[in-house]
XYZ file of C-alpha atoms in Angstrom:
525
model
C 3.867 -13.411 -33.662
C 2.367 -11.282 -31.012
C 4.224 -11.308 -27.943
C 2.823 -13.440 -24.515
C 0.402 -11.051 -22.557
C 2.357 -11.423 -19.969
C 0.689 -8.428 -17.792
C -2.584 -10.008 -18.357
C -1.346 -13.070 -17.327
C -0.017 -11.563 -14.010
C -3.387 -10.355 -13.263
C -6.195 -13.047 -14.183
C -3.240 -16.431 -13.294
C -4.819 -15.405 -9.114
C -8.381 -15.185 -10.177
C -8.522 -18.359 -12.407
C -6.210 -20.124 -9.319
C -9.109 -19.149 -6.820
C -12.045 -20.022 -8.827
C -10.383 -23.675 -9.320
C -9.886 -23.731 -5.675
C -13.226 -22.770 -5.328
C -14.609 -25.681 -7.372
C -12.339 -27.848 -4.735
C -14.719 -30.320 -1.963
C -15.317 -27.513 1.069
C -13.758 -30.278 3.603
C -10.571 -30.676 1.584
C -8.841 -28.352 3.792
C -5.286 -29.355 3.553
C -5.291 -29.731 0.154
C -7.582 -26.345 -0.575
C -4.365 -24.556 1.828
C -1.897 -26.284 -0.273
C -2.800 -25.136 -4.029
C -3.465 -22.106 -2.812
C -0.048 -21.684 -1.052
C 1.070 -22.948 -4.641
C -0.900 -20.570 -6.812
C 0.216 -17.832 -4.736
C 3.862 -18.947 -5.003
C 3.772 -19.648 -8.371
C 2.535 -15.835 -8.942
C 5.019 -14.762 -6.855
C 7.646 -16.350 -9.469
C 6.089 -15.468 -12.591
C 6.224 -11.478 -10.997
C 9.902 -11.662 -10.266
C 10.889 -11.308 -13.788
C 9.346 -7.850 -13.671
C 12.706 -6.804 -11.116
C 15.523 -7.449 -14.421
C 12.718 -7.391 -17.227
C 11.622 -3.704 -16.717
C 14.321 -1.390 -18.368
C 14.052 1.604 -15.131
C 15.463 4.373 -17.910
C 13.515 3.581 -20.525
C 11.070 6.093 -21.155
C 7.315 5.477 -20.559
C 5.256 2.441 -20.124
C 6.908 -1.440 -21.138
C 4.831 -4.173 -21.683
C 1.963 -2.546 -22.815
C -0.830 -4.499 -23.654
C -4.385 -2.812 -25.513
C -7.386 -3.788 -27.213
C -10.095 -2.255 -27.871
C -12.747 -3.162 -24.570
C -15.870 -0.867 -24.969
C -15.157 0.741 -28.455
C -18.440 2.840 -28.464
C -17.126 5.338 -25.422
C -13.455 4.788 -26.142
C -12.762 2.404 -23.416
C -10.005 0.175 -23.849
C -8.052 -2.817 -21.724
C -4.723 -0.555 -21.801
C -1.597 -2.652 -19.204
C 1.753 -0.962 -18.967
C 4.366 -1.092 -16.486
C 7.500 1.127 -15.332
C 9.852 0.912 -12.092
C 6.637 2.143 -9.758
C 4.431 -0.468 -10.762
C 6.448 -2.710 -11.177
C 7.863 -2.759 -7.188
C 4.018 -2.200 -6.294
C 3.532 -5.255 -7.611
C 6.161 -7.497 -6.841
C 5.248 -6.215 -3.007
C 1.647 -7.454 -4.045
C 2.990 -10.774 -4.572
C 5.174 -11.425 -2.025
C 2.977 -10.370 0.685
C 0.252 -11.953 -0.789
C 2.323 -15.281 -0.624
C 3.450 -14.625 2.993
C -0.720 -13.681 4.185
C -1.505 -17.091 2.542
C 1.011 -19.323 4.559
C 0.246 -17.002 7.362
C -3.404 -17.763 7.131
C -2.946 -21.535 7.936
C -3.934 -22.502 11.256
C -5.502 -19.198 11.465
C -8.699 -20.078 8.700
C -10.519 -23.187 10.004
C -13.683 -22.528 8.337
C -14.946 -22.050 4.699
C -11.058 -22.423 3.845
C -12.503 -23.104 0.007
C -14.169 -19.335 -0.181
C -11.365 -17.595 2.103
C -8.533 -18.411 -0.210
C -10.512 -18.128 -3.310
C -11.211 -14.614 -2.234
C -7.908 -14.181 -1.342
C -6.714 -14.915 -4.641
C -9.202 -12.875 -6.323
C -8.635 -9.973 -4.452
C -4.450 -10.376 -5.594
C -5.748 -9.846 -8.922
C -7.385 -6.882 -8.233
C -4.425 -5.368 -6.724
C -2.357 -6.205 -9.760
C -4.502 -5.026 -12.161
C -5.302 -1.569 -10.479
C -0.902 -1.230 -10.547
C -1.079 -2.122 -14.186
C -4.180 0.016 -15.858
C -3.465 2.698 -18.050
C -7.095 3.614 -19.266
C -8.543 5.604 -16.550
C -12.358 3.858 -16.440
C -10.430 0.404 -16.416
C -8.239 1.411 -13.361
C -11.389 2.446 -11.839
C -12.872 -0.906 -12.367
C -10.002 -2.653 -10.976
C -9.992 -0.291 -8.251
C -13.654 -1.218 -7.318
C -12.994 -4.470 -7.509
C -10.810 -4.778 -5.015
C -13.512 -3.851 -2.453
C -15.456 -6.694 -2.834
C -13.339 -9.318 -1.496
C -11.772 -7.365 1.222
C -15.210 -6.541 2.447
C -16.391 -10.527 2.732
C -12.830 -11.087 4.104
C -13.294 -8.427 6.658
C -17.115 -9.750 7.059
C -17.341 -13.352 6.929
C -13.973 -13.883 8.943
C -13.444 -11.220 11.264
C -13.890 -10.619 14.711
C -17.009 -9.674 16.800
C -17.672 -6.254 15.484
C -16.987 -7.631 11.708
C -19.999 -6.703 9.918
C -19.734 -2.990 11.561
C -16.247 -2.720 10.654
C -16.599 -4.157 7.103
C -19.756 -2.052 6.005
C -17.797 0.866 7.403
C -15.090 0.012 4.803
C -17.077 -0.183 2.455
C -18.753 3.321 2.862
C -15.679 5.162 3.571
C -13.720 3.540 0.158
C -17.027 3.215 -2.217
C -17.820 7.394 -0.822
C -14.479 7.997 -2.217
C -14.713 6.193 -5.241
C -18.138 7.724 -6.315
C -16.361 11.405 -6.055
C -13.568 9.774 -8.482
C -15.679 8.664 -10.840
C -17.808 11.850 -11.549
C -13.906 13.305 -11.825
C -13.101 10.436 -14.667
C -16.481 11.259 -16.453
C -15.891 15.154 -16.009
C -12.149 14.298 -17.995
C -13.821 11.950 -20.519
C -16.257 15.005 -21.344
C -14.090 17.332 -21.825
C -11.670 15.330 -23.827
C -14.760 14.208 -25.857
C -16.004 17.615 -26.426
C -12.092 19.155 -27.000
C -11.391 16.843 -30.111
C -14.887 14.697 -30.541
C -12.657 11.761 -29.698
C -13.846 9.928 -27.206
C -11.476 8.173 -25.473
C -10.397 7.247 -20.813
C -6.712 7.005 -22.063
C -4.165 8.475 -19.296
C -1.635 10.184 -21.807
C -4.542 12.058 -23.442
C -6.281 12.922 -20.619
C -2.807 14.133 -19.640
C -2.402 16.227 -22.409
C -5.964 18.222 -21.919
C -5.725 22.014 -21.287
C -7.455 22.300 -17.963
C -8.675 25.683 -16.414
C -7.117 26.503 -12.954
C -10.782 25.861 -11.567
C -11.487 22.699 -13.457
C -8.440 21.408 -12.187
C -9.087 22.159 -7.950
C -12.296 20.356 -8.368
C -11.137 17.616 -10.346
C -8.165 17.374 -8.106
C -10.278 17.239 -5.112
C -12.731 14.334 -6.370
C -9.573 12.430 -7.019
C -7.653 13.508 -3.883
C -10.316 12.542 -1.442
C -10.502 9.171 -2.792
C -7.179 8.776 -2.471
C -6.980 10.151 0.833
C -9.879 7.771 2.582
C -7.714 4.652 0.698
C -4.221 5.945 2.482
C -5.347 6.910 4.606
C -5.140 10.617 6.053
C -6.296 12.563 8.592
C -9.053 12.981 9.040
C -10.293 10.375 7.068
C -8.473 7.514 8.402
C -11.254 6.597 11.019
C -12.588 3.554 8.998
C -9.012 1.889 9.259
C -8.674 1.369 13.057
C -11.910 -1.306 12.815
C -11.405 -2.450 9.977
C -7.998 -3.758 11.232
C -9.130 -5.031 14.330
C -11.894 -7.158 13.097
C -10.108 -8.422 9.980
C -8.338 -11.882 9.741
C -4.785 -11.730 10.613
C -3.977 -12.189 6.604
C -6.732 -9.451 5.617
C -5.002 -6.975 8.105
C -1.709 -8.061 6.640
C -3.266 -7.556 2.683
C -4.744 -3.858 3.885
C -1.703 -2.422 5.589
C 0.541 -3.974 3.267
C -0.890 -3.315 -0.355
C -4.031 -1.639 -0.407
C -3.099 1.262 1.984
C -0.199 2.122 -1.074
C -3.473 2.400 -3.503
C -4.080 5.394 -2.484
C -0.274 7.490 -2.678
C -0.022 5.396 -5.965
C -3.276 6.587 -7.106
C -1.651 10.532 -5.763
C 1.601 9.573 -7.926
C 0.304 7.979 -11.079
C -2.952 10.594 -11.650
C -4.002 13.377 -9.248
C -0.556 14.539 -8.969
C 0.218 14.534 -13.114
C -3.070 15.246 -14.131
C -3.926 18.668 -12.167
C -0.702 20.128 -11.514
C -1.625 23.776 -10.845
C -4.327 22.468 -8.076
C -1.357 20.328 -6.473
C 0.731 23.649 -6.103
C -2.663 25.276 -4.482
C -3.476 22.431 -2.326
C 0.142 20.697 -1.647
C 0.518 22.862 1.901
C -3.024 22.028 2.938
C -2.114 18.417 2.247
C 1.261 17.849 3.816
C -0.264 19.912 6.825
C -2.904 17.558 7.116
C -0.210 14.400 6.233
C 1.943 15.829 9.412
C -1.112 15.971 11.434
C -1.459 12.257 10.727
C 1.579 11.459 11.881
C 1.775 13.147 15.115
C -2.040 12.552 15.617
C -1.422 8.563 14.940
C 1.367 8.220 17.311
C -0.019 9.844 19.816
C -3.392 7.705 19.952
C -0.782 4.746 19.230
C 0.709 5.267 22.490
C -2.722 4.855 24.724
C -4.301 1.841 23.211
C -4.209 -1.202 24.991
C -5.004 -3.550 21.771
C -1.609 -4.700 19.786
C -4.027 -4.565 16.844
C -5.222 -1.092 17.177
C -1.725 -0.082 17.900
C 0.156 -1.272 15.181
C -3.376 0.588 13.003
C -2.852 4.112 14.282
C 0.559 3.229 13.489
C -0.166 2.893 10.071
C -1.742 6.294 10.042
C 1.315 8.209 10.746
C 3.705 5.922 8.486
C 1.452 7.012 5.722
C 1.448 10.579 6.331
C 4.850 10.396 5.866
C 4.266 8.683 2.426
C 2.188 11.775 1.529
C 4.053 14.279 2.748
C 7.005 12.895 0.855
C 4.682 13.005 -2.299
C 3.452 17.005 -1.058
C 7.542 17.649 -1.265
C 7.630 17.896 -4.887
C 11.397 17.170 -5.012
C 13.142 13.940 -6.274
C 14.129 13.115 -2.233
C 10.359 13.266 -1.133
C 9.293 11.109 -3.749
C 12.247 8.468 -3.354
C 11.483 8.426 0.015
C 7.582 8.116 -0.277
C 8.009 5.225 -2.713
C 10.375 3.783 0.046
C 8.374 4.150 3.144
C 5.204 2.548 1.174
C 7.524 -0.245 0.545
C 8.955 -0.530 3.850
C 5.822 0.072 5.798
C 4.644 -2.662 3.658
C 7.146 -5.485 4.532
C 7.469 -4.336 8.856
C 3.847 -3.596 9.242
C 2.511 -6.528 7.245
C 5.057 -8.565 9.728
C 4.111 -6.907 13.160
C 0.159 -8.062 11.876
C 1.624 -11.482 11.487
C 3.483 -11.654 14.697
C 0.209 -10.349 16.406
C -1.914 -13.018 14.586
C 0.558 -15.619 16.065
C 0.747 -14.862 19.504
C -3.640 -14.407 19.231
C -3.837 -17.715 17.747
C -2.213 -19.093 21.102
C -3.987 -16.947 24.195
C -7.319 -15.275 22.075
C -6.606 -12.107 23.187
C -4.532 -9.060 21.666
C -4.441 -6.803 25.022
C -1.214 -5.131 26.310
C -2.174 -5.803 29.809
C -2.239 -9.862 29.184
C 1.208 -10.278 28.161
C 4.857 -9.420 29.790
C 7.603 -11.208 30.292
C 7.424 -13.312 26.639
C 10.955 -12.862 25.826
C 11.184 -15.742 28.497
C 8.393 -18.259 26.966
C 8.856 -17.789 23.245
C 12.953 -16.299 22.652
C 12.755 -16.653 19.234
C 9.116 -15.059 18.448
C 10.578 -12.063 21.250
C 13.667 -11.661 18.709
C 11.838 -11.623 15.516
C 9.496 -8.976 17.105
C 12.373 -6.833 18.469
C 14.004 -6.914 14.716
C 10.350 -5.735 13.435
C 9.998 -3.532 16.107
C 12.781 -1.371 15.349
C 12.725 -1.418 11.385
C 9.385 0.115 12.143
C 11.133 3.153 13.985
C 12.973 3.765 11.802
C 16.571 2.410 13.116
C 19.317 2.549 10.890
C 20.832 0.016 9.372
C 16.900 -1.543 8.884
C 14.403 -0.610 5.852
C 12.193 1.674 7.874
C 15.275 4.184 8.136
C 15.558 4.977 4.650
C 12.331 5.952 3.432
C 11.700 8.285 6.320
C 15.399 9.711 6.093
C 14.763 10.762 2.250
C 10.678 12.267 3.256
C 12.421 14.382 5.331
C 15.130 15.260 3.486
C 12.715 16.262 1.191
C 10.597 18.196 3.390
C 13.588 19.983 4.767
C 14.403 21.457 0.710
C 10.758 22.161 0.478
C 10.260 23.719 4.124
C 12.192 23.396 7.407
C 8.900 23.849 9.513
C 7.604 20.585 7.715
C 11.050 18.755 8.413
C 10.842 19.606 12.277
C 7.189 18.909 12.756
C 7.200 15.513 10.680
C 10.763 14.449 12.571
C 8.736 14.650 16.290
C 6.652 11.629 14.631
C 9.960 9.694 14.472
C 10.533 10.386 18.169
C 6.534 9.371 19.214
C 6.362 6.047 17.110
C 10.054 4.952 19.072
C 8.530 5.995 22.422
C 4.863 3.912 21.730
C 6.627 0.996 19.896
C 9.469 0.763 22.355
C 7.003 0.666 25.638
C 4.577 -1.783 24.049
C 7.841 -3.870 23.487
C 8.906 -3.299 27.427
C 5.268 -4.337 28.304
C 5.081 -7.515 26.203
C 8.049 -9.017 26.472
C 10.087 -7.636 29.455
C 9.784 -8.434 33.175
C 8.178 -11.217 35.121
C 5.499 -13.562 33.369
C 2.798 -12.261 35.265
C -0.017 -14.080 33.911
C 0.214 -18.370 34.333
C -1.486 -18.669 30.574
C 1.485 -17.390 29.226
C 4.231 -19.600 31.020
C 3.411 -22.836 28.614
C 2.792 -20.637 25.477
C 4.759 -22.176 22.353
C 7.714 -20.654 20.602
C 7.197 -20.147 16.748
C 7.054 -23.285 15.118
C 9.252 -24.163 11.660
C 6.464 -23.001 9.434
C 6.108 -19.504 10.929
C 9.522 -19.097 11.056
C 9.834 -19.880 7.741
C 7.157 -16.732 6.927
C 8.625 -14.763 8.599
C 12.481 -15.617 7.278
C 11.832 -13.483 3.780
C 10.125 -10.935 5.642
C 13.229 -10.461 8.005
C 15.658 -10.336 4.775
C 13.984 -7.947 3.270
C 14.156 -5.796 6.269
C 17.893 -5.864 6.389
C 18.255 -5.781 2.520
C 16.579 -2.670 2.180
C 17.952 -1.197 5.220
C 21.678 -2.098 4.219
C 21.466 -2.123 0.359
C 18.401 0.488 -0.523
C 20.383 1.238 -3.913
C 18.914 -1.180 -6.071
C 15.289 -0.464 -5.361
C 16.074 3.198 -5.846
C 17.459 2.397 -8.980
C 13.991 0.900 -10.104
C 11.653 3.595 -9.014
C 14.128 6.937 -9.621
C 13.712 7.205 -13.599
C 10.056 6.388 -13.455
C 9.888 8.918 -10.133
C 11.766 11.332 -12.527
C 9.681 11.346 -15.330
C 6.716 12.073 -13.225
C 7.810 15.200 -11.679
C 9.260 16.416 -15.288
C 5.766 15.632 -16.677
C 4.435 17.495 -13.367
C 6.580 20.093 -14.138
C 6.076 20.503 -17.829
C 2.211 20.582 -17.460
C 2.423 23.308 -14.611
C 4.281 25.410 -17.016
C 1.591 24.570 -20.318
C -1.190 25.339 -17.917
C -0.137 28.193 -16.590
C 0.775 29.803 -19.727
C -2.745 28.954 -21.372
C -4.197 30.857 -17.869
C -3.418 33.455 -15.983
C -2.384 31.374 -13.162
C 0.856 31.394 -11.330
C 4.038 29.128 -12.061
C 4.563 26.114 -9.579
C 8.279 26.156 -7.789
C 8.429 22.438 -8.655
C 12.604 21.186 -7.844
C 13.912 19.814 -11.482
C 14.273 16.523 -11.483
C 17.819 16.710 -12.878
C 19.146 18.530 -10.533
C 17.475 16.809 -7.476
C 17.711 13.077 -8.126
C 19.005 10.951 -5.475
C 21.907 8.612 -6.776
C 21.570 6.972 -3.396
C 19.987 7.320 -0.363
C 20.086 10.919 0.568
C 22.752 11.640 -2.083
C 22.617 13.983 -5.334
C 23.954 13.649 -8.876
C-alpha cells in the first residue's frame, strides 16, 4: 500500500479550501471568515507533525513523493522535506492562520475573494518549500506572485495599483533571469548525459566551468536578492508594505521575504560554489550596506508601516550576511533570523494594523501617550519592539548573535559594521515607541481609543509565546535545522572541491561543518 501523500496534502489542502470558500454566497461574510479560519487552523494542525516526524539527522530528504509530470522534458512532480523546509513550512502555516484571524475586522468587502486568495497564496508558499524538481520550484515560485499581486491591488491603500505593479515587475524580472539559468542547466545536463531532467540532485552533480557558474549564479542571485530584498533591489518593498492590507503585509514580511534566503541556501549556493566564493564578499558588502541603510532610512520615516518595512530591509540583510559567512554559525544565525523576523515583524505589522483600524492613520505624529489609553496594546507593542531590536531573552537576539558570530569568524570588519545596525535598530525602534506611547495624549481622537479586544489578544498570545520561547530556549529549533544546514555546507564544500579539481579555479576556504557546528546558541561541538 502506497504511503499517504502527506506533502501533497499539505500543499493542496489550502488551495481546495480556498476554492470551496469561493463558492460561498458573497454576502455571507461571517461564514466566510469562519470557514477560512477553520481551514487555516486545520492546515496548521496538519503541518505540526513535521516537528516530530522529520528526523533531523537523517541524510537526504524525507517523505519524498515523485511522479512523472511532463515525461517528454523530464519534469517530475518531486517533493521532499528536511529540517530547513520543515521549519519554514511551520512558520508559513502559523503566520497564515494569524493573518487570516487578524483580517476579520479589517476586510469588509469581497471577503470571499480575499480569503480564497489568502489560502491560494499559502498553498503556493508551502509548495515552494517542498519542491525538489527545479522546474516545479519555478512554477510554485511564480504561482505565489498572482495572489499577492491581487491582494495588494484589490485591497490595498490609495496607491495600491502602483505598488502591486511595481511588486510584480520587480519579482517577475528576477524570475525571468532565474528561468534562463534553469533552462541553461537543463540543456547542459541533457547535452552531457542525453537524459533530460530538472532534478535538483542531478543538477548538483553537473560539472560546470567557473564562467558558467558565475553567470548562472548571478541569474539565480538576482532573483533571490529581489525577493529578500537586498540593497539596492529593495525599492519595491516599502511601497508594497505600505499599500498592502495588513494581512498581506504580514504574509509578505513573515514568509515571502524568506523565499529569497531559502533560494540562496537550497539552490544558488550548493549549485555554484566557486561562483559563490567570488561573489560572497560582494553580497556580504551589499548586505551590510542594507543593514545600515535600512536602519538609517527607517529612523526618519513618519509612517509606522514604512518604518517597519525599512527595518525588514535591515533585518534580512543580517540573514544574507550569515549565509555569506559560509560557516555553521552564520548559517544557523541566518535561519534563526529568518524565523525570528517572521514572528516579530509579522506581529509588528499586525500591531500597526490594529491602530490603523481605529484611527485610519499610521503617522507617528498623530499619536502620543497611547500607553495611558491602550495599556495592553502598549505592553504587547513594547515586547515585540524589544524582540525586534534583539534584546537578550527574546527571539531576535539569538539569530543576530549567531550571524555576528559567524561574520566575525569570517571577517572582523563584517561583524563590526553589521553590529552598528543593531545599535541603529535600537535607536529608531525605541524612538518610535517613545513618540507613539509615552508623554501626554496630544490628540483628542486618541483619548477614547479601545484597547485590544479578546479576539485581538488571542491573535497576539501565540506570537508572544514564540517570542519568549525562541529567545529563552532556541535549542529545539537549532536541533531541527542544524543537521540539514551541516549537510548543505558539506555539499557546498565538496562540490567546490570537485569543481576546483576539474578546472584551474582556486579552492574555497569554507569552514568544515564538523568543526564549526554550534551545539547551542553560540557554542561549538
